[in-house]
Amino acid sequence: MSPTQSRWPAPLLLKLRNRHFLFWDLIALPLAAYLAFVLRLTSFDLGPYGPTALVAAVVAPAVKLPIFGRMGGYSRYWPFASLPELELLVWAPLFGEGVSVVAGLVLLAALGFQRMPWSVPVIELLLTVAFLAGPRFAVRMIYRAVTRRGATPKGTLRVLIAGAGEGGNLVVQELQRNPQLGLEPAGFVDDAPAKQGLTIRGVRVWGPISAIPRLVKQHQISRVLVAIPTATSAEMRTIVGVCHEAGVEVLTLPGVFELISGQVEIRRFRPVRVEDLLARDPVKTDTTGIHLLLAGKVVLITGAGGSIGSELCRQVAACAPERLVLVGHGENSIFHIERSLRAAYPDLTLTPVIADTRDAARLDRVFARTRPDVVIHAAAHKHVPLMEANPEEAIVNNVGGTRALLAASERAGVDTFVLISTDKAVNPTSVMGATKRIAEHLVQDAARRTGKRYVAVRFGNVLGSRGSVVPIFEEQIAAGGPVKVTHPEMTRYFMTIPEAVQLVLQATAIGKGGEVFVLDMGKPVKIVDLARDMIRLAGLKEKEDIRIEFTGLRPGEKLFEEIFLDNEHHTRTVHEKIYASRNGLAIHDAAWYASLPQRVEALLAAATEGDTPRVLALVRDLVPECAPTFGCQTAQGAVES
C-alpha cells in the first residue's frame, strides 16, 4: 500500500498546499499580534492597549503576508522542506516585523492611540515564527514518517559511512529518502574527535576509522561507503586496509565533483581503484587561458587514438576549436576516437588523418590542407624493453617522426608546438628514453630558431594507459597470479591520464618557447607496494591467495626515475604543481645547435641501415648524460643476433 493510500489520518495533511497555508496565515498573524500583548500584560484584559492591539492585528497580515509571499513563502513544497526553508521562516518574519513596527507606530501616532511596549514586537516575532513554521514543518515530519512506514525491502544491507562531513550527511539523506535502495545507514566513522559520539540525521558517529572491524561484527555491517570526496591517498589506503582486515566491501565516491548542487547519487559509488590510493591534489589549471588559446583555432594532435592522445582530443574539443585534426597510424584507434568525438561534440569540425609522422611529404600535404595553429605531438614508441630489442625503429619513429613534424610545423607557420616527453629522458638508460631526450633537443632548437612557443612536457608513468603496469597487474591477478614485479626496490612516479592531459594543455597556455615542463608528481611509489594494493583491492591476500614474483630488471630499465638533469635549473611556474626548466638552451652553445641537424641526420641514416653499434655511439654523442650502462644489453643483443 502506498503512503497516499494509507488509512493513517496523518497523510491527509500532506494534501495541504500553499493556498491552505495562506488561509492559516491570515488567522495566525493577527492572533500572534494579539497574544503578544496578552503575554506582555499577563492578562486577556488589555485595558488601554486594546485599540493598540487591534491596530497591530490589522497591520500584521497587511504587511507580513506580501513580504512573505515576495520572499517565496508561497512557492515552496513543504514536504521537502530543509535548511533554505528554515532560513526563509526566520528572515521573512524578521523583516516583516521591522516593517510592521514602523507602520504600526506611524498609524498609532496618527490615530492618537497608546504606543505599544517595546517588548511586544519581540514577543510577536517569536510567535510569528512559531505559527508560520509549526504547520509547515509538521507536514515535513509527517511526510518523513509516512515514507518510512513501509516494510524494509528484503535483502537490505546495513552500511557504515566513512566520513561524517558534508558528503556523509548527503549520503545518509539520500539513503533515508530512498529505502528502496536497500541500504540502511547503521552509523558513521570519522577520525575527527569532535564528531565522535554525535548524531547526524538520526545516525550515530560510532568512532574512528580504526573501529571499522569491531563495528562490522557488532552491527552486522555488509558494506562501507567512503563519503570523503577530498580524501588523500594515505587516507584511502588506511580505509581500504582496515576494511580489508574486517572482510567488508568498500565503495567510494569518485571525487568532489559528485557533490554538484548538493546532490549525491548512490549509484555513483564504485569500488575503490588503485588511482584512489595514488591520488594527489588536482592540478589547478588555468582553464581561461587554455580556452583563449584554443578556442577558434585549428589543433592537430598526433597519436590521437592512443591513451593520452584520445584524452587530449576530448579536452581540446571542450575548448571549442575551429577544427580538430586527428592524426594516427592505426586506423582502428582513429576510427574509435572520431566516432566518440562526433557523438559528444556534433558541431565540432573533425578531420581524421591516417598518416605516419615519419612521412615528410604526407605531413606537408596534411598541413597545407588543414593549416594548424597548434600541434601536440603524442605519437611515439614508448615500451622500454621492446625498444631495447628494436633500437633502430625507436630512433626512426621517435626522433625521425619528431624531426619531420617540427619541419612541417615550421614550414606551415605553426605558432605552438608541444612535445610529450618522459621522465625516462633524464639520464637515460634506455633507447626509448634517449630518443625522447633527442626529441627535446630538436624542440628546443626549433624554439631557438623560430622564437615561437615550442615546448616539451615530461610525464611519469600514466595509470591506465595501454601497456602500463596497472592493466598488466590486473590481468595477472585475474589469472590467479603470480604478480610479476621486476625488483623489490623499483619506484616510479605516477599520474592519471586526466592529470597528464591537463599538464599538456597548461604547457600550451603558459609556454613561451624552449621550456621543458614537469608536473610535481609527489613521491615516487614502490611498484611492489602498488602490486600489494591491487591484490588487496581485489579482495585477495598476498601469499595466501596470490603471490608476488620478482623477475629482475629488464633491458633499459632503472630502479629510480628522475625528472630533471643535474644542470637544469627549474622553478615553479604560476601554477604550484608545475615546474619549468628554462635554461635548456643555455646548456649547449650555438655551435652545438648548429651541428644538431647533421648529427641527427647521421643517426637516422645509421638507424635506417640497421647499424646498431653506430646508432648507440651517435646517441651517446647527442645525449652525453646517458647512464654508463646505456646500450650495453642492446649492443650485446645485436652481436648475438
XYZ file of C-alpha atoms in Angstrom, residues 68-283:
216
model
C 6.434 36.521 2.983
C 4.986 35.911 -0.455
C 7.564 38.124 -2.144
C 10.377 36.153 -0.476
C 8.990 32.879 -1.814
C 6.994 31.669 1.168
C 4.079 30.531 -1.003
C 6.118 28.814 -3.722
C 7.766 26.094 -1.626
C 6.906 22.391 -1.485
C 6.847 21.935 2.266
C 7.039 18.104 2.462
C 10.606 18.552 1.188
C 11.429 21.483 3.477
C 15.042 21.761 4.610
C 17.581 24.404 5.657
C 16.679 27.001 2.957
C 13.041 26.877 4.054
C 14.064 27.230 7.704
C 16.114 30.295 6.814
C 13.112 31.731 4.989
C 10.919 31.197 8.068
C 13.379 33.245 10.116
C 14.328 36.074 7.781
C 10.883 36.785 6.331
C 9.192 37.255 9.769
C 12.160 39.300 10.984
C 11.978 41.660 8.012
C 8.194 41.737 8.183
C 8.230 42.553 11.884
C 10.553 45.505 11.340
C 8.316 46.957 8.621
C 5.109 46.346 10.620
C 6.566 48.058 13.726
C 7.365 51.185 11.706
C 3.944 51.110 10.036
C 2.232 50.495 13.377
C 3.992 53.375 15.102
C 3.034 55.776 12.317
C -0.594 54.618 12.361
C -0.849 54.737 16.168
C 0.543 58.260 16.231
C -1.910 59.347 13.538
C -4.863 57.840 15.432
C -3.685 59.064 18.839
C -3.673 55.554 20.366
C -1.449 54.299 23.156
C 2.005 53.322 21.860
C 2.846 49.613 22.282
C 5.533 48.458 24.754
C 8.884 47.782 23.037
C 8.893 44.168 24.215
C 5.675 43.401 22.291
C 7.346 43.238 18.803
C 9.949 40.806 20.141
C 7.243 38.526 21.535
C 5.202 38.910 18.345
C 8.225 37.946 16.201
C 8.759 34.729 18.136
C 5.074 33.833 17.918
C 5.012 34.645 14.193
C 7.945 32.313 13.510
C 6.282 29.563 15.548
C 2.873 29.995 13.850
C 4.373 30.049 10.344
C 6.863 27.225 10.858
C 4.741 24.911 13.006
C 2.246 23.569 10.438
C 4.757 23.625 7.593
C 7.375 21.534 9.392
C 4.610 19.336 10.764
C 3.882 18.461 7.131
C 7.592 17.777 6.619
C 7.735 15.482 9.660
C 4.582 13.655 8.620
C 5.966 13.125 5.137
C 9.158 11.586 6.544
C 7.175 9.370 8.901
C 4.865 8.162 6.135
C 7.645 7.416 3.675
C 9.422 5.340 6.330
C 6.382 3.323 7.351
C 6.679 0.800 4.533
C 8.360 -2.520 5.231
C 12.126 -2.578 4.832
C 12.894 -4.183 1.474
C 14.143 -7.742 1.644
C 17.881 -8.035 1.326
C 18.543 -4.592 2.841
C 22.230 -4.194 3.671
C 23.488 -2.361 6.731
C 26.228 0.095 5.785
C 28.793 2.205 7.588
C 29.565 5.651 6.180
C 33.202 6.711 6.426
C 33.215 10.477 6.805
C 30.751 12.455 8.907
C 31.152 15.650 6.889
C 29.060 17.216 4.148
C 29.456 14.193 1.873
C 28.392 11.752 4.603
C 25.426 13.917 5.548
C 24.192 13.949 1.954
C 24.687 10.194 1.606
C 22.570 9.498 4.696
C 19.905 11.891 3.424
C 19.813 10.020 0.111
C 19.548 6.626 1.818
C 16.766 7.791 4.123
C 14.777 9.282 1.259
C 15.116 6.136 -0.840
C 14.681 2.976 1.275
C 14.135 1.051 -1.958
C 17.903 1.278 -2.494
C 18.204 -1.493 0.071
C 20.921 0.238 2.102
C 20.367 1.082 5.759
C 22.812 3.558 7.368
C 23.921 1.902 10.598
C 26.378 4.610 11.596
C 29.291 6.874 10.756
C 33.012 6.515 11.368
C 35.213 9.603 11.405
C 38.659 10.317 12.804
C 37.687 13.822 13.994
C 37.362 13.556 17.817
C 34.817 16.408 17.911
C 32.377 14.401 15.773
C 32.584 11.078 17.600
C 29.508 10.339 19.679
C 27.356 12.861 17.800
C 24.194 12.004 15.892
C 23.640 13.239 12.322
C 20.162 12.797 10.830
C 19.453 10.189 13.482
C 22.612 8.222 12.673
C 25.358 7.966 15.289
C 29.072 8.577 14.750
C 30.373 5.396 16.359
C 34.084 6.110 16.378
C 37.251 6.479 14.285
C 38.162 4.624 11.083
C 40.142 2.094 13.097
C 36.896 0.946 14.766
C 35.515 -0.474 11.495
C 36.461 -4.138 12.219
C 34.707 -4.026 15.606
C 31.649 -2.221 14.241
C 31.339 -4.638 11.311
C 30.921 -7.539 13.751
C 28.858 -5.612 16.287
C 26.307 -4.186 13.831
C 26.377 -6.817 11.054
C 27.773 -4.348 8.504
C 27.848 -5.533 4.880
C 29.436 -2.541 3.197
C 31.442 0.623 3.921
C 30.690 3.742 1.850
C 33.557 6.228 1.758
C 31.943 9.672 1.576
C 35.139 11.749 1.738
C 35.491 13.256 -1.744
C 38.700 15.060 -0.739
C 40.359 12.007 0.844
C 44.109 11.826 0.303
C 45.840 8.722 -0.999
C 47.121 7.975 2.522
C 43.611 8.223 3.973
C 42.173 5.997 1.249
C 44.938 3.439 1.764
C 44.187 3.370 5.516
C 40.443 2.908 4.972
C 40.939 0.176 2.382
C 43.402 -1.635 4.654
C 41.037 -1.540 7.640
C 38.080 -2.713 5.535
C 40.182 -5.497 4.049
C 41.102 -6.592 7.576
C 37.419 -6.564 8.525
C 36.452 -8.541 5.412
C 33.887 -5.956 4.294
C 33.281 -4.465 0.850
C 34.310 -0.811 0.450
C 32.933 1.653 -2.099
C 33.786 5.310 -2.666
C 32.617 8.473 -4.354
C 34.984 9.390 -7.203
C 35.590 12.991 -6.121
C 34.298 16.392 -5.123
C 32.529 16.843 -8.467
C 29.959 14.295 -7.232
C 28.657 16.904 -4.786
C 27.221 19.076 -7.563
C 24.388 21.283 -6.332
C 24.318 19.383 -3.055
C 23.355 16.131 -4.765
C 24.812 12.695 -4.156
C 23.567 9.724 -6.132
C 24.206 6.349 -4.541
C 24.675 4.804 -7.982
C 27.863 6.858 -8.294
C 29.544 4.879 -5.547
C 32.043 2.494 -7.082
C 34.722 0.078 -5.903
C 37.941 1.731 -4.759
C 40.523 1.732 -7.561
C 44.275 1.968 -7.417
C 44.021 5.553 -8.716
C 42.331 6.482 -5.419
C 45.317 5.185 -3.469
C 47.741 7.213 -5.608
C 45.636 10.382 -5.748
C 47.165 13.807 -5.251
C 45.788 17.282 -5.085
C 44.416 18.101 -8.535
C 46.392 20.386 -10.816
